[in-house]
Amino acid sequence: RKEVEQDPGPFNVPEGATVAFNCTYSNSASQSFFWYRQDCRKEPKLLMSVYSSGNEDGRFTAQLNRASQYISLLIRDSKLSDSATYLCVVGGYIPTFGRGTSLIVHP
Amino acid sequence: EPEVTQTPSHQVTQMGQEVILRCVPISNHLYFYWYRQILGQKVEFLVSFYNNEISEKSEIFDDQFSVERPDGSNFTLKIRSTKLEDSAMYFCASSEWGGETEAFFGQGTRLTVV
């Protein structure tokens, strides 16, 4: 089983839609999780940290399910500017990235 | 807002040459990382550095690679005898308290080996 798995997508949604991504991880001892956003050929930028059951920041909600070993990211009221790749990262001695999920928001 | 800075933004080098990629981490951060991302692929961990020594490294980080903190601000990645497959985006990152806390990334150096 891969350490951090994400559906690569792309998720193609209209403006205003709600979209959710999942990320599964293999190390049950992991304590910290992050969602990053990466635009084409740019650096990953921190979107949210998830240390306990979840976190919310405006239109973005992250949830952690330790029993099932997955983290989700929910984006409400999608904007065109949300189009990017969303990277799930599991923290630890070696922070590990998933492949990312591509989101395309169209008019 | 403090940020991680990397130079150069783009480096073209001939196969077999040595390159040094430079990074200035955020000043109060204690942990530093190098990652690479081959075009179209995932971000891959290379090495982490704490207290002036390597704390973790991946299987990618072989004898061809080395890291150094030559002074109080710079953090460098040296690639000796570059190969075509070293062509990638190299990202430096730093975090305040290690891998359980948020890491902030520089804008990357695009390395092209020809």
Short mmCIF file of C-alpha atoms in Angstrom, two decimals:
data_model
loop_
_atom_site.label_atom_id
_atom_site.label_comp_id
_atom_site.label_asym_id
_atom_site.label_seq_id
_atom_site.Cartn_x
_atom_site.Cartn_y
_atom_site.Cartn_z
CA ARG A 1 0.00 0.00 0.00
CA LYS A 2 1.35 3.42 -0.98
CA GLU A 3 2.16 5.72 1.93
CA VAL A 4 -0.11 8.56 0.86
CA GLU A 5 -2.72 8.03 -1.81
CA GLN A 6 -4.87 10.53 -3.62
CA ASP A 7 -7.20 10.29 -6.59
CA PRO A 8 -5.31 12.27 -9.26
CA GLY A 9 -8.54 13.50 -10.88
CA PRO A 10 -9.01 15.81 -12.60
CA PHE A 11 -12.15 16.96 -10.86
CA ASN A 12 -13.94 19.22 -13.28
CA VAL A 13 -16.64 21.30 -11.53
CA PRO A 14 -18.66 24.43 -12.27
CA GLU A 15 -18.24 27.61 -10.28
CA GLY A 16 -20.20 27.49 -7.06
CA ALA A 17 -20.03 23.73 -6.73
CA THR A 18 -18.93 21.87 -3.64
CA VAL A 19 -16.12 19.39 -4.17
CA ALA A 20 -14.39 16.96 -1.83
CA PHE A 21 -11.07 15.17 -2.07
CA ASN A 22 -9.90 12.23 -0.02
CA CYS A 23 -6.44 11.17 0.94
CA THR A 24 -5.53 7.87 2.58
CA TYR A 25 -2.36 7.18 4.51
CA SER A 26 -0.70 3.97 5.60
CA ASN A 27 1.11 4.91 8.82
CA SER A 28 -1.40 4.67 11.64
CA ALA A 29 1.02 6.46 14.01
CA SER A 30 0.95 9.68 11.96
CA GLN A 31 -0.06 12.69 14.02
CA SER A 32 -0.06 15.66 11.67
CA PHE A 33 -1.54 16.23 8.27
CA PHE A 34 -1.55 19.10 5.85
CA TRP A 35 -3.24 20.20 2.68
CA TYR A 36 -1.16 22.20 0.25
CA ARG A 37 -2.16 23.86 -2.97
CA GLN A 38 0.15 23.80 -5.97
CA ASP A 39 -0.34 25.87 -9.09
CA CYS A 40 1.30 24.74 -12.30
CA ARG A 41 5.10 24.89 -12.02
CA LYS A 42 4.93 26.73 -8.70
CA GLU A 43 5.83 25.77 -5.17
CA PRO A 44 3.38 24.05 -2.82
CA LYS A 45 1.62 26.55 -0.59
CA LEU A 46 0.12 25.61 2.75
CA LEU A 47 -3.65 25.61 2.71
CA MET A 48 -4.54 23.98 6.02
CA SER A 49 -3.07 21.99 8.87
CA VAL A 50 -5.02 19.14 10.47
CA TYR A 51 -3.90 18.05 13.90
CA SER A 52 -7.10 16.81 15.50
CA SER A 53 -10.40 15.81 14.00
CA GLY A 54 -10.64 18.71 11.61
CA ASN A 55 -10.13 22.30 10.69
CA GLU A 56 -12.18 24.94 8.90
CA ASP A 57 -11.07 28.11 7.15
CA GLY A 58 -13.72 29.97 5.22
CA ARG A 59 -14.84 27.83 2.30
CA PHE A 60 -12.35 25.09 3.11
CA THR A 61 -12.92 22.29 5.60
CA ALA A 62 -10.49 19.50 6.36
CA GLN A 63 -11.46 16.40 8.32
CA LEU A 64 -9.41 13.61 9.75
CA ASN A 65 -10.66 10.08 10.27
CA ARG A 66 -7.99 8.21 12.21
CA ALA A 67 -9.90 4.94 12.34
CA SER A 68 -10.08 4.74 8.57
CA GLN A 69 -6.79 6.57 8.03
CA TYR A 70 -7.99 9.24 5.68
CA ILE A 71 -8.10 13.01 5.48
CA SER A 72 -10.60 14.89 3.40
CA LEU A 73 -10.72 18.41 2.01
CA LEU A 74 -14.04 20.02 1.22
CA ILE A 75 -14.25 23.16 -0.87
CA ARG A 76 -17.56 24.97 -0.88
CA ASP A 77 -18.69 27.58 -3.42
CA SER A 78 -15.80 26.84 -5.78
CA LYS A 79 -14.15 29.78 -7.50
CA LEU A 80 -12.27 29.82 -10.78
CA SER A 81 -9.18 30.69 -8.76
CA ASP A 82 -9.46 27.41 -6.84
CA SER A 83 -8.24 25.58 -9.95
CA ALA A 84 -4.98 23.95 -8.87
CA THR A 85 -3.53 20.68 -7.65
CA TYR A 86 -4.25 19.87 -4.01
CA LEU A 87 -1.54 17.95 -2.21
CA CYS A 88 -2.09 15.86 0.87
CA VAL A 89 0.95 15.68 3.17
CA VAL A 90 1.46 13.40 6.13
CA GLY A 91 3.86 14.86 8.67
CA GLY A 92 6.62 13.07 10.54
CA TYR A 93 10.38 12.63 10.35
CA ILE A 94 9.93 12.43 6.59
CA PRO A 95 6.92 14.55 5.55
CA THR A 96 5.39 12.60 2.70
CA PHE A 97 3.40 13.98 -0.19
CA GLY A 98 0.60 12.39 -2.12
CA ARG A 99 0.54 12.72 -5.90
CA GLY A 100 -2.05 15.46 -5.67
CA THR A 101 -5.59 15.87 -6.94
CA SER A 102 -6.18 18.20 -9.84
CA LEU A 103 -9.18 20.53 -9.63
CA ILE A 104 -10.52 22.47 -12.59
CA VAL A 105 -13.28 24.97 -11.87
CA HIS A 106 -15.03 26.18 -15.01
CA PRO A 107 -17.48 29.06 -15.55
CA GLU B 1 5.65 37.95 5.71
CA PRO B 2 8.80 35.84 6.08
CA GLU B 3 9.50 33.54 3.17
CA VAL B 4 11.94 30.95 1.93
CA THR B 5 14.01 32.20 -0.99
CA GLN B 6 15.84 30.09 -3.53
CA THR B 7 18.42 30.94 -6.15
CA PRO B 8 18.76 30.58 -9.03
CA SER B 9 15.22 30.23 -10.31
CA HIS B 10 16.46 28.30 -13.33
CA GLN B 11 19.77 26.51 -13.88
CA VAL B 12 20.85 24.82 -17.07
CA THR B 13 23.89 22.60 -16.80
CA GLN B 14 25.71 20.04 -18.89
CA MET B 15 25.65 16.41 -17.90
CA GLY B 16 28.54 15.61 -15.60
CA GLN B 17 28.82 19.11 -14.19
CA GLU B 18 28.34 20.04 -10.55
CA VAL B 19 25.58 22.39 -9.48
CA ILE B 20 24.85 24.15 -6.22
CA LEU B 21 21.32 25.19 -5.40
CA ARG B 22 20.91 27.82 -2.74
CA CYS B 23 18.21 28.50 -0.21
CA VAL B 24 17.65 31.00 2.57
CA PRO B 25 15.17 29.48 5.03
CA ILE B 26 12.89 31.51 7.28
CA SER B 27 15.12 32.96 9.96
CA ASN B 28 13.64 31.45 13.13
CA HIS B 29 13.08 28.00 11.59
CA LEU B 30 15.20 25.12 12.79
CA TYR B 31 14.43 22.37 10.27
CA PHE B 32 15.30 22.51 6.61
CA TYR B 33 14.37 20.26 3.73
CA TRP B 34 15.09 19.64 0.10
CA TYR B 35 12.46 18.10 -2.14
CA ARG B 36 12.40 17.53 -5.84
CA GLN B 37 9.56 17.27 -8.34
CA ILE B 38 10.12 15.79 -11.76
CA LEU B 39 7.72 17.34 -14.26
CA GLY B 40 4.29 15.78 -13.94
CA GLN B 41 5.24 13.67 -10.94
CA LYS B 42 4.85 13.91 -7.19
CA VAL B 43 6.91 15.95 -4.77
CA GLU B 44 9.65 13.66 -3.44
CA PHE B 45 11.55 14.06 -0.20
CA LEU B 46 15.33 14.21 -0.53
CA VAL B 47 16.77 15.22 2.84
CA SER B 48 16.06 16.96 6.12
CA PHE B 49 18.60 18.93 8.12
CA TYR B 50 18.59 19.94 11.76
CA ASN B 51 21.23 21.21 14.14
CA ASN B 52 23.83 21.32 11.39
CA GLU B 53 23.48 17.73 10.35
CA ILE B 54 21.33 15.49 8.19
CA SER B 55 18.46 14.05 10.19
CA GLU B 56 16.77 11.98 7.48
CA LYS B 57 17.42 11.20 3.85
CA SER B 58 15.67 9.22 1.15
CA GLU B 59 17.06 6.58 -1.16
CA ILE B 60 17.21 9.25 -3.86
CA PHE B 61 19.76 11.17 -1.79
CA ASP B 62 22.81 9.11 -2.72
CA ASP B 63 26.50 10.01 -2.75
CA GLN B 64 25.89 12.34 -5.66
CA PHE B 65 24.08 14.74 -3.32
CA SER B 66 25.25 16.73 -0.35
CA VAL B 67 23.85 19.53 1.78
CA GLU B 68 25.54 22.22 3.74
CA ARG B 69 24.72 25.19 5.89
CA PRO B 70 27.84 27.24 5.20
CA ASP B 71 26.77 30.19 7.33
CA GLY B 72 23.90 31.26 9.55
CA SER B 73 21.46 31.89 6.75
CA ASN B 74 22.17 29.78 3.65
CA PHE B 75 21.30 26.15 3.08
CA THR B 76 22.70 24.55 -0.06
CA LEU B 77 22.16 21.40 -2.09
CA LYS B 78 25.09 20.25 -4.18
CA ILE B 79 24.66 17.75 -6.97
CA ARG B 80 27.93 16.31 -8.22
CA SER B 81 28.23 14.96 -11.75
CA THR B 82 24.68 15.71 -12.81
CA LYS B 83 22.70 13.22 -14.89
CA LEU B 84 19.88 13.82 -17.34
CA GLU B 85 17.43 12.32 -14.86
CA ASP B 86 18.34 14.97 -12.28
CA SER B 87 16.31 17.45 -14.32
CA ALA B 88 13.52 18.53 -12.01
CA MET B 89 12.19 21.32 -9.85
CA TYR B 90 14.07 21.44 -6.55
CA PHE B 91 12.23 22.93 -3.61
CA CYS B 92 13.73 24.03 -0.35
CA ALA B 93 11.46 24.19 2.68
CA SER B 94 11.79 25.09 6.32
CA SER B 95 9.71 24.52 9.41
CA GLU B 96 9.87 25.82 12.92
CA TRP B 97 9.58 22.56 14.83
CA GLY B 98 10.13 19.71 12.40
CA GLY B 99 8.02 17.41 10.31
CA GLU B 100 4.98 17.53 12.57
CA THR B 101 4.60 21.25 11.86
CA GLU B 102 3.92 23.23 8.73
CA ALA B 103 6.71 23.54 6.21
CA PHE B 104 7.02 26.60 4.01
CA PHE B 105 8.44 26.24 0.54
CA GLY B 106 10.65 28.40 -1.60
CA GLN B 107 9.64 29.10 -5.17
CA GLY B 108 11.97 26.39 -6.43
CA THR B 109 14.92 26.04 -8.75
CA ARG B 110 14.24 24.47 -12.11
CA LEU B 111 17.28 22.37 -12.98
CA THR B 112 17.71 21.32 -16.58
CA VAL B 113 20.54 18.92 -17.37
CA VAL B 114 21.43 18.76 -21.05
#
